Amino acid sequence: MTPAPVKTGIALGSGAARGLAHIGVLLELEAVGIRPDIICGTSIGALVGAVAATEKTRIVRDWLLTLTSRDVIRYLGLRASLRSGFSDANPLIAKLRQLCGSPEIGSLAVRYAAIGTDLATGKELWMQEGDLWDAARCSMSLPGLITPAAYDRRWVTDGGLVNPVPVSVCRALGADIVIAVNLNDDLSGRRQAYTAHLNPQQEPPAPGMMDRFTHGIRDRLPDRFRQWFDEEDGTTGVASLQSEDPISPMPGIFSIVNNSINIMQDRITRSRLAGEPADVMIAPRLNDMGLLDFDAAESAIAEGQTAVRRALPLLRYVPGLALHQKPAHHDQESDPPAD
């Protein structure tokens, strides 16, 4: 009897703007002969996975490379007037419909699932039917930033709260081999913002998209609300700290939200992957990217490609995963320099 073909799944993890690296990962995997039969994504992973499922990855990549900071704000629909978050992402979803079409999930050539969290019950949702972009939009509802969305008469928020790298979903949908992309593996470097006072020679990180957006909001608020965005003396309200103790200024509320989400996703990811390991883990190094740094698409995509190259020795030794050498004509203009 002829053995059943091996099915390959790819689990694309959460990580907001760091998820632009998924574009580079998918293009580089394709270059060595890996095309997934199953695509499961969480948050930004669901969005990029939807793009890949429509086979429009290169078209979307070329569009992303043209985006400026002003374009990012426009496409995310960022504004302070929303009640449930600062963004509804409606212009972004409309643009992706224009670039990729509006297929039903059941009509795709690959199996696809977007992972979300039921806001009422906390249960993990696998969205495998209906409109492709509605499912992806639900999965990327980052708490406090992007408003929740409705799916099957339920309010759904970001899938990263329950399953940041959905290896388990790929297995459940029939994948024999699972390649996972973890965007939260290298986040400890974000702590440098809180330790710069201990090393005066350390160059401070450049302000990211989140910083620029929140500063713009701050300037439009009454004085009594501006404190939400500002750092303050770290000893405020902490009686046990001595004045000579080295401590950085207490961060503003959006810095706290940003870093808390990073910490949460890192811990949940480690816990889930310990019990549900992938066959190969790809980990782009993106610790210097903030949640909204979508205007850094070029460097993120390049790092995604580089991360696949680092993982090639592992990929070549996975039984049943056939790779070929990259052809000479492969997309040279988008390749980053070799390490």
Tab-separated table of C-alpha atoms in Angstrom:
chain	number	residue	atom	x	y	z
A	1	MET	CA	0.000	0.000	0.000
A	2	THR	CA	1.164	3.541	-0.729
A	3	PRO	CA	1.823	5.399	2.535
A	4	ALA	CA	-0.271	8.466	3.212
A	5	PRO	CA	1.550	11.716	2.388
A	6	VAL	CA	3.122	13.478	5.343
A	7	LYS	CA	1.197	16.603	6.309
A	8	THR	CA	3.154	19.638	7.432
A	9	GLY	CA	1.660	22.239	9.727
A	10	ILE	CA	2.998	25.635	10.689
A	11	ALA	CA	2.052	27.323	13.962
A	12	LEU	CA	2.474	31.096	13.729
A	13	GLY	CA	2.745	32.724	17.129
A	14	SER	CA	1.487	35.977	18.612
A	15	GLY	CA	3.637	39.054	19.069
A	16	ALA	CA	1.993	42.127	17.487
A	17	ALA	CA	4.389	43.928	15.106
A	18	ARG	CA	7.056	41.273	15.651
A	19	GLY	CA	4.720	39.044	13.637
A	20	LEU	CA	5.888	40.708	10.434
A	21	ALA	CA	8.772	38.242	10.733
A	22	HIS	CA	6.258	35.516	9.835
A	23	ILE	CA	6.302	36.889	6.273
A	24	GLY	CA	10.036	36.252	6.009
A	25	VAL	CA	9.709	32.830	7.633
A	26	LEU	CA	7.049	31.695	5.162
A	27	LEU	CA	8.954	32.965	2.128
A	28	GLU	CA	12.196	31.322	3.225
A	29	LEU	CA	10.479	28.006	3.992
A	30	GLU	CA	8.922	28.086	0.543
A	31	ALA	CA	12.361	28.727	-0.950
A	32	VAL	CA	13.672	25.446	0.470
A	33	GLY	CA	10.596	23.491	-0.596
A	34	ILE	CA	8.341	23.626	2.482
A	35	ARG	CA	4.715	24.551	1.828
A	36	PRO	CA	2.414	23.896	4.775
A	37	ASP	CA	-0.734	21.824	4.431
A	38	ILE	CA	-2.087	23.248	7.691
A	39	ILE	CA	-1.725	26.827	8.942
A	40	CYS	CA	-2.711	27.763	12.489
A	41	GLY	CA	-2.122	31.232	13.834
A	42	THR	CA	-2.605	33.288	16.957
A	43	SER	CA	-3.064	37.070	16.860
A	44	ILE	CA	-0.691	38.517	14.247
A	45	GLY	CA	0.113	34.898	13.375
A	46	ALA	CA	-3.536	34.384	12.413
A	47	LEU	CA	-3.404	37.487	10.222
A	48	VAL	CA	-0.201	36.525	8.396
A	49	GLY	CA	-1.424	32.927	8.233
A	50	ALA	CA	-4.553	34.147	6.474
A	51	VAL	CA	-2.393	35.982	3.951
A	52	ALA	CA	-0.370	32.794	3.335
A	53	ALA	CA	-3.554	30.743	2.970
A	54	THR	CA	-4.633	33.015	0.097
A	55	GLU	CA	-1.186	32.629	-1.534
A	56	LYS	CA	-0.674	36.405	-1.588
A	57	THR	CA	2.334	36.562	0.749
A	58	ARG	CA	4.625	38.371	-1.686
A	59	ILE	CA	1.973	40.907	-2.626
A	60	VAL	CA	1.370	41.774	1.015
A	61	ARG	CA	5.101	41.860	1.720
A	62	ASP	CA	5.638	44.414	-1.047
A	63	TRP	CA	2.808	46.539	0.344
A	64	LEU	CA	4.170	46.357	3.908
A	65	LEU	CA	7.553	47.594	2.762
A	66	THR	CA	5.957	50.859	1.594
A	67	LEU	CA	4.324	51.721	4.943
A	68	THR	CA	5.300	54.831	6.880
A	69	SER	CA	4.442	55.614	10.507
A	70	ARG	CA	1.537	57.748	9.302
A	71	ASP	CA	0.250	54.860	7.180
A	72	VAL	CA	0.405	52.493	10.172
A	73	ILE	CA	-1.749	54.817	12.287
A	74	ARG	CA	-4.253	55.130	9.434
A	75	TYR	CA	-4.516	51.407	8.692
A	76	LEU	CA	-4.762	50.385	12.336
A	77	GLY	CA	-7.547	52.902	12.886
A	78	LEU	CA	-5.764	54.222	15.990
A	79	ARG	CA	-7.752	56.813	17.883
A	80	ALA	CA	-8.446	57.758	21.487
A	81	SER	CA	-12.236	57.920	21.041
A	82	LEU	CA	-12.871	54.149	21.032
A	83	ARG	CA	-14.331	52.716	24.250
A	84	SER	CA	-12.842	49.192	24.142
A	85	GLY	CA	-9.345	49.896	22.820
A	86	PHE	CA	-7.323	52.381	20.798
A	87	SER	CA	-7.704	50.579	17.476
A	88	ASP	CA	-10.417	48.751	15.567
A	89	ALA	CA	-8.065	47.683	12.712
A	90	ASN	CA	-10.941	48.059	10.247
A	91	PRO	CA	-8.887	49.910	7.581
A	92	LEU	CA	-6.220	47.186	7.769
A	93	ILE	CA	-8.740	44.387	7.261
A	94	ALA	CA	-10.332	46.301	4.363
A	95	LYS	CA	-6.913	46.666	2.711
A	96	LEU	CA	-6.149	42.951	3.103
A	97	ARG	CA	-9.503	42.099	1.541
A	98	GLN	CA	-8.524	44.301	-1.392
A	99	LEU	CA	-5.114	42.628	-1.763
A	100	CYS	CA	-6.089	39.017	-1.038
A	101	GLY	CA	-9.815	38.685	-1.672
A	102	SER	CA	-12.453	37.606	0.863
A	103	PRO	CA	-12.597	33.799	0.818
A	104	GLU	CA	-14.460	31.529	3.182
A	105	ILE	CA	-12.118	29.402	5.283
A	106	GLY	CA	-13.632	26.207	3.906
A	107	SER	CA	-12.693	27.190	0.347
A	108	LEU	CA	-8.958	27.481	1.041
A	109	ALA	CA	-6.445	25.041	-0.432
A	110	VAL	CA	-4.947	24.520	3.058
A	111	ARG	CA	-6.552	23.856	6.433
A	112	TYR	CA	-6.632	27.044	8.471
A	113	ALA	CA	-7.499	27.924	12.042
A	114	ALA	CA	-7.284	31.205	13.948
A	115	ILE	CA	-7.059	30.973	17.723
A	116	GLY	CA	-9.056	33.352	19.896
A	117	THR	CA	-10.191	33.703	23.498
A	118	ASP	CA	-13.861	33.854	24.507
A	119	LEU	CA	-13.964	37.072	26.516
A	120	ALA	CA	-16.832	35.849	28.718
A	121	THR	CA	-15.570	32.370	29.606
A	122	GLY	CA	-11.823	32.482	28.902
A	123	LYS	CA	-12.120	29.389	26.709
A	124	GLU	CA	-9.807	28.830	23.760
A	125	LEU	CA	-11.603	29.119	20.412
A	126	TRP	CA	-10.484	27.523	17.152
A	127	MET	CA	-12.067	29.533	14.339
A	128	GLN	CA	-12.150	27.215	11.314
A	129	GLU	CA	-15.149	28.371	9.314
A	130	GLY	CA	-16.759	31.503	8.012
A	131	ASP	CA	-15.088	34.582	6.590
A	132	LEU	CA	-11.282	34.338	6.691
A	133	TRP	CA	-10.630	37.928	7.727
A	134	ASP	CA	-13.334	37.955	10.389
A	135	ALA	CA	-11.590	35.025	12.078
A	136	ALA	CA	-8.144	36.608	11.795
A	137	ARG	CA	-9.465	39.925	13.123
A	138	CYS	CA	-10.948	38.229	16.206
A	139	SER	CA	-7.661	36.503	16.966
A	140	MET	CA	-5.670	39.766	16.971
A	141	SER	CA	-7.827	41.708	19.467
A	142	LEU	CA	-4.941	42.677	21.750
A	143	PRO	CA	-6.480	43.615	25.134
A	144	GLY	CA	-6.632	47.347	25.746
A	145	LEU	CA	-5.233	48.155	22.322
A	146	ILE	CA	-7.402	46.528	19.630
A	147	THR	CA	-11.105	46.243	20.333
A	148	PRO	CA	-12.711	42.785	20.747
A	149	ALA	CA	-14.601	41.408	17.749
A	150	ALA	CA	-17.675	39.204	17.418
A	151	TYR	CA	-17.542	35.597	16.220
A	152	ASP	CA	-20.468	33.155	16.438
A	153	ARG	CA	-22.346	35.560	18.729
A	154	ARG	CA	-19.444	35.783	21.189
A	155	TRP	CA	-17.021	38.582	21.944
A	156	VAL	CA	-13.542	37.333	21.164
A	157	THR	CA	-10.189	38.730	22.254
A	158	ASP	CA	-6.570	37.884	21.488
A	159	GLY	CA	-5.703	34.188	21.239
A	160	GLY	CA	-2.314	34.909	22.807
A	161	LEU	CA	-4.024	34.885	26.208
A	162	VAL	CA	-4.517	31.121	25.980
A	163	ASN	CA	-2.339	29.648	23.206
A	164	PRO	CA	0.384	31.984	21.887
A	165	VAL	CA	2.020	29.366	19.602
A	166	PRO	CA	-0.741	26.940	18.501
A	167	VAL	CA	1.234	23.726	18.016
A	168	SER	CA	-1.591	21.744	19.626
A	169	VAL	CA	-4.088	23.012	17.046
A	170	CYS	CA	-1.859	21.954	14.154
A	171	ARG	CA	-1.628	18.454	15.634
A	172	ALA	CA	-5.386	18.277	16.139
A	173	LEU	CA	-5.994	19.257	12.500
A	174	GLY	CA	-3.846	16.378	11.284
A	175	ALA	CA	-0.275	17.670	11.017
A	176	ASP	CA	2.389	14.957	11.169
A	177	ILE	CA	5.178	17.536	11.322
A	178	VAL	CA	4.780	20.899	13.036
A	179	ILE	CA	7.086	23.865	12.491
A	180	ALA	CA	6.443	26.578	15.074
A	181	VAL	CA	7.420	30.246	15.009
A	182	ASN	CA	7.863	31.708	18.487
A	183	LEU	CA	8.105	35.499	18.564
A	184	ASN	CA	8.320	35.659	22.365
A	185	ASP	CA	11.540	33.723	22.880
A	186	ASP	CA	13.882	36.713	23.026
A	187	LEU	CA	11.972	39.356	24.969
A	188	SER	CA	14.298	39.716	27.953
A	189	GLY	CA	16.158	42.460	26.099
A	190	ARG	CA	13.141	44.721	26.533
A	191	ARG	CA	14.204	45.106	30.163
A	192	GLN	CA	17.078	47.335	29.087
A	193	ALA	CA	14.709	50.307	29.189
A	194	TYR	CA	14.478	49.899	32.960
A	195	THR	CA	18.222	49.430	33.599
A	196	ALA	CA	19.694	52.266	31.570
A	197	HIS	CA	20.175	54.375	34.745
A	198	LEU	CA	22.620	51.740	36.041
A	199	ASN	CA	24.814	52.168	32.962
A	200	PRO	CA	25.013	55.815	31.857
A	201	GLN	CA	26.991	54.800	28.745
A	202	GLN	CA	24.123	52.622	27.514
A	203	GLU	CA	22.447	54.177	24.513
A	204	PRO	CA	18.673	54.463	25.106
A	205	PRO	CA	16.422	52.585	22.680
A	206	ALA	CA	14.862	54.623	19.904
A	207	PRO	CA	11.167	55.441	20.490
A	208	GLY	CA	8.901	52.920	18.842
A	209	MET	CA	5.520	53.289	17.184
A	210	MET	CA	3.696	52.829	20.512
A	211	ASP	CA	5.774	55.601	22.105
A	212	ARG	CA	5.103	57.995	19.246
A	213	PHE	CA	1.383	57.255	19.235
A	214	THR	CA	0.906	57.560	22.993
A	215	HIS	CA	2.912	60.781	23.105
A	216	GLY	CA	0.592	62.164	20.447
A	217	ILE	CA	-2.433	61.234	22.575
A	218	ARG	CA	-0.812	62.718	25.697
A	219	ASP	CA	-0.422	66.127	24.072
A	220	ARG	CA	-4.180	66.277	23.401
A	221	LEU	CA	-5.288	65.411	26.951
A	222	PRO	CA	-6.062	67.679	29.897
A	223	ASP	CA	-3.185	68.003	32.375
A	224	ARG	CA	-4.790	65.703	34.956
A	225	PHE	CA	-4.738	62.768	32.510
A	226	ARG	CA	-1.211	63.246	31.172
A	227	GLN	CA	0.275	61.470	34.191
A	228	TRP	CA	-0.927	58.168	32.671
A	229	PHE	CA	1.746	58.509	29.998
A	230	ASP	CA	4.636	59.881	32.048
A	231	GLU	CA	7.327	58.205	34.100
A	232	GLU	CA	7.547	59.127	37.750
A	233	ASP	CA	10.004	58.707	40.587
A	234	GLY	CA	10.219	54.972	41.232
A	235	THR	CA	10.165	55.487	45.009
A	236	THR	CA	6.698	57.043	44.972
A	237	GLY	CA	4.449	55.190	47.408
A	238	VAL	CA	7.096	52.573	48.234
A	239	ALA	CA	8.202	53.200	51.797
A	240	SER	CA	10.698	50.331	51.942
A	241	LEU	CA	12.977	51.815	49.279
A	242	GLN	CA	15.893	53.936	50.409
A	243	SER	CA	16.798	57.057	48.479
A	244	GLU	CA	20.249	55.707	47.620
A	245	ASP	CA	18.828	52.537	46.075
A	246	PRO	CA	19.352	52.552	42.284
A	247	ILE	CA	15.934	52.423	40.651
A	248	SER	CA	14.662	53.741	37.360
A	249	PRO	CA	11.649	56.026	37.003
A	250	MET	CA	8.313	54.255	37.296
A	251	PRO	CA	7.004	53.709	33.734
A	252	GLY	CA	3.765	55.174	32.427
A	253	ILE	CA	0.636	53.075	32.000
A	254	PHE	CA	1.250	52.165	28.349
A	255	SER	CA	4.801	51.032	29.033
A	256	ILE	CA	3.407	48.868	31.824
A	257	VAL	CA	0.762	47.365	29.500
A	258	ASN	CA	3.341	46.775	26.755
A	259	ASN	CA	5.845	44.981	28.981
A	260	SER	CA	3.159	43.104	30.919
A	261	ILE	CA	1.828	41.630	27.663
A	262	ASN	CA	5.374	40.634	26.705
A	263	ILE	CA	5.941	38.904	30.053
A	264	MET	CA	2.544	37.183	29.989
A	265	GLN	CA	2.982	35.834	26.476
A	266	ASP	CA	6.505	34.649	27.217
A	267	ARG	CA	5.376	32.697	30.300
A	268	ILE	CA	2.295	31.195	28.648
A	269	THR	CA	4.333	30.239	25.591
A	270	ARG	CA	6.959	28.437	27.671
A	271	SER	CA	4.267	26.555	29.567
A	272	ARG	CA	2.326	25.459	26.485
A	273	LEU	CA	5.374	24.451	24.461
A	274	ALA	CA	6.773	22.386	27.333
A	275	GLY	CA	3.784	20.046	27.012
A	276	GLU	CA	3.173	20.505	23.275
A	277	PRO	CA	6.600	20.731	21.599
A	278	ALA	CA	6.990	21.376	17.903
A	279	ASP	CA	9.233	19.280	15.668
A	280	VAL	CA	11.214	22.412	14.799
A	281	MET	CA	11.098	25.772	16.563
A	282	ILE	CA	11.981	28.937	14.639
A	283	ALA	CA	12.711	31.922	16.875
A	284	PRO	CA	13.312	35.308	15.226
A	285	ARG	CA	15.382	37.687	17.342
A	286	LEU	CA	13.195	40.751	17.670
A	287	ASN	CA	13.539	41.950	21.258
A	288	ASP	CA	14.041	45.558	20.140
A	289	MET	CA	10.632	45.760	18.418
A	290	GLY	CA	7.650	47.246	20.214
A	291	LEU	CA	4.023	46.205	19.930
A	292	LEU	CA	3.188	48.708	17.182
A	293	ASP	CA	6.440	48.996	15.252
A	294	PHE	CA	4.779	47.971	11.992
A	295	ASP	CA	6.841	50.569	10.159
A	296	ALA	CA	9.888	48.327	10.765
A	297	ALA	CA	8.617	45.718	8.290
A	298	GLU	CA	11.838	45.417	6.302
A	299	SER	CA	14.043	44.455	9.252
A	300	ALA	CA	11.398	42.142	10.749
A	301	ILE	CA	10.870	40.263	7.470
A	302	ALA	CA	14.624	39.953	6.983
A	303	GLU	CA	15.031	38.532	10.492
A	304	GLY	CA	12.308	35.990	9.768
A	305	GLN	CA	14.298	34.773	6.766
A	306	THR	CA	17.495	34.672	8.805
A	307	ALA	CA	15.772	32.700	11.563
A	308	VAL	CA	14.820	29.979	9.059
A	309	ARG	CA	18.419	29.778	7.875
A	310	ARG	CA	19.561	29.270	11.457
A	311	ALA	CA	17.039	26.419	11.765
A	312	LEU	CA	17.961	24.682	8.495
A	313	PRO	CA	20.173	22.014	10.143
A	314	LEU	CA	17.193	20.974	12.277
A	315	LEU	CA	14.748	21.081	9.377
A	316	ARG	CA	16.969	18.826	7.266
A	317	TYR	CA	16.902	16.068	9.877
A	318	VAL	CA	13.131	15.890	10.368
A	319	PRO	CA	11.933	12.509	8.970
A	320	GLY	CA	9.487	12.999	6.141
A	321	LEU	CA	10.345	16.665	5.547
A	322	ALA	CA	11.953	16.953	2.102
A	323	LEU	CA	13.994	20.076	1.504
A	324	HIS	CA	15.786	21.237	-1.600
A	325	GLN	CA	18.515	23.789	-2.058
A	326	LYS	CA	17.452	27.358	-2.602
A	327	PRO	CA	17.329	28.080	-6.357
A	328	ALA	CA	19.735	30.688	-7.702
A	329	HIS	CA	16.870	32.984	-8.746
A	330	HIS	CA	15.224	33.062	-5.308
A	331	ASP	CA	14.020	36.558	-4.358
A	332	GLN	CA	17.496	38.000	-3.918
A	333	GLU	CA	16.261	41.534	-3.370
A	334	SER	CA	14.520	40.587	-0.125
A	335	ASP	CA	17.311	38.460	1.343
A	336	PRO	CA	19.213	39.875	4.317
A	337	PRO	CA	23.006	39.646	4.432
A	338	ALA	CA	24.331	36.325	5.679
A	339	ASP	CA	25.266	36.175	9.345
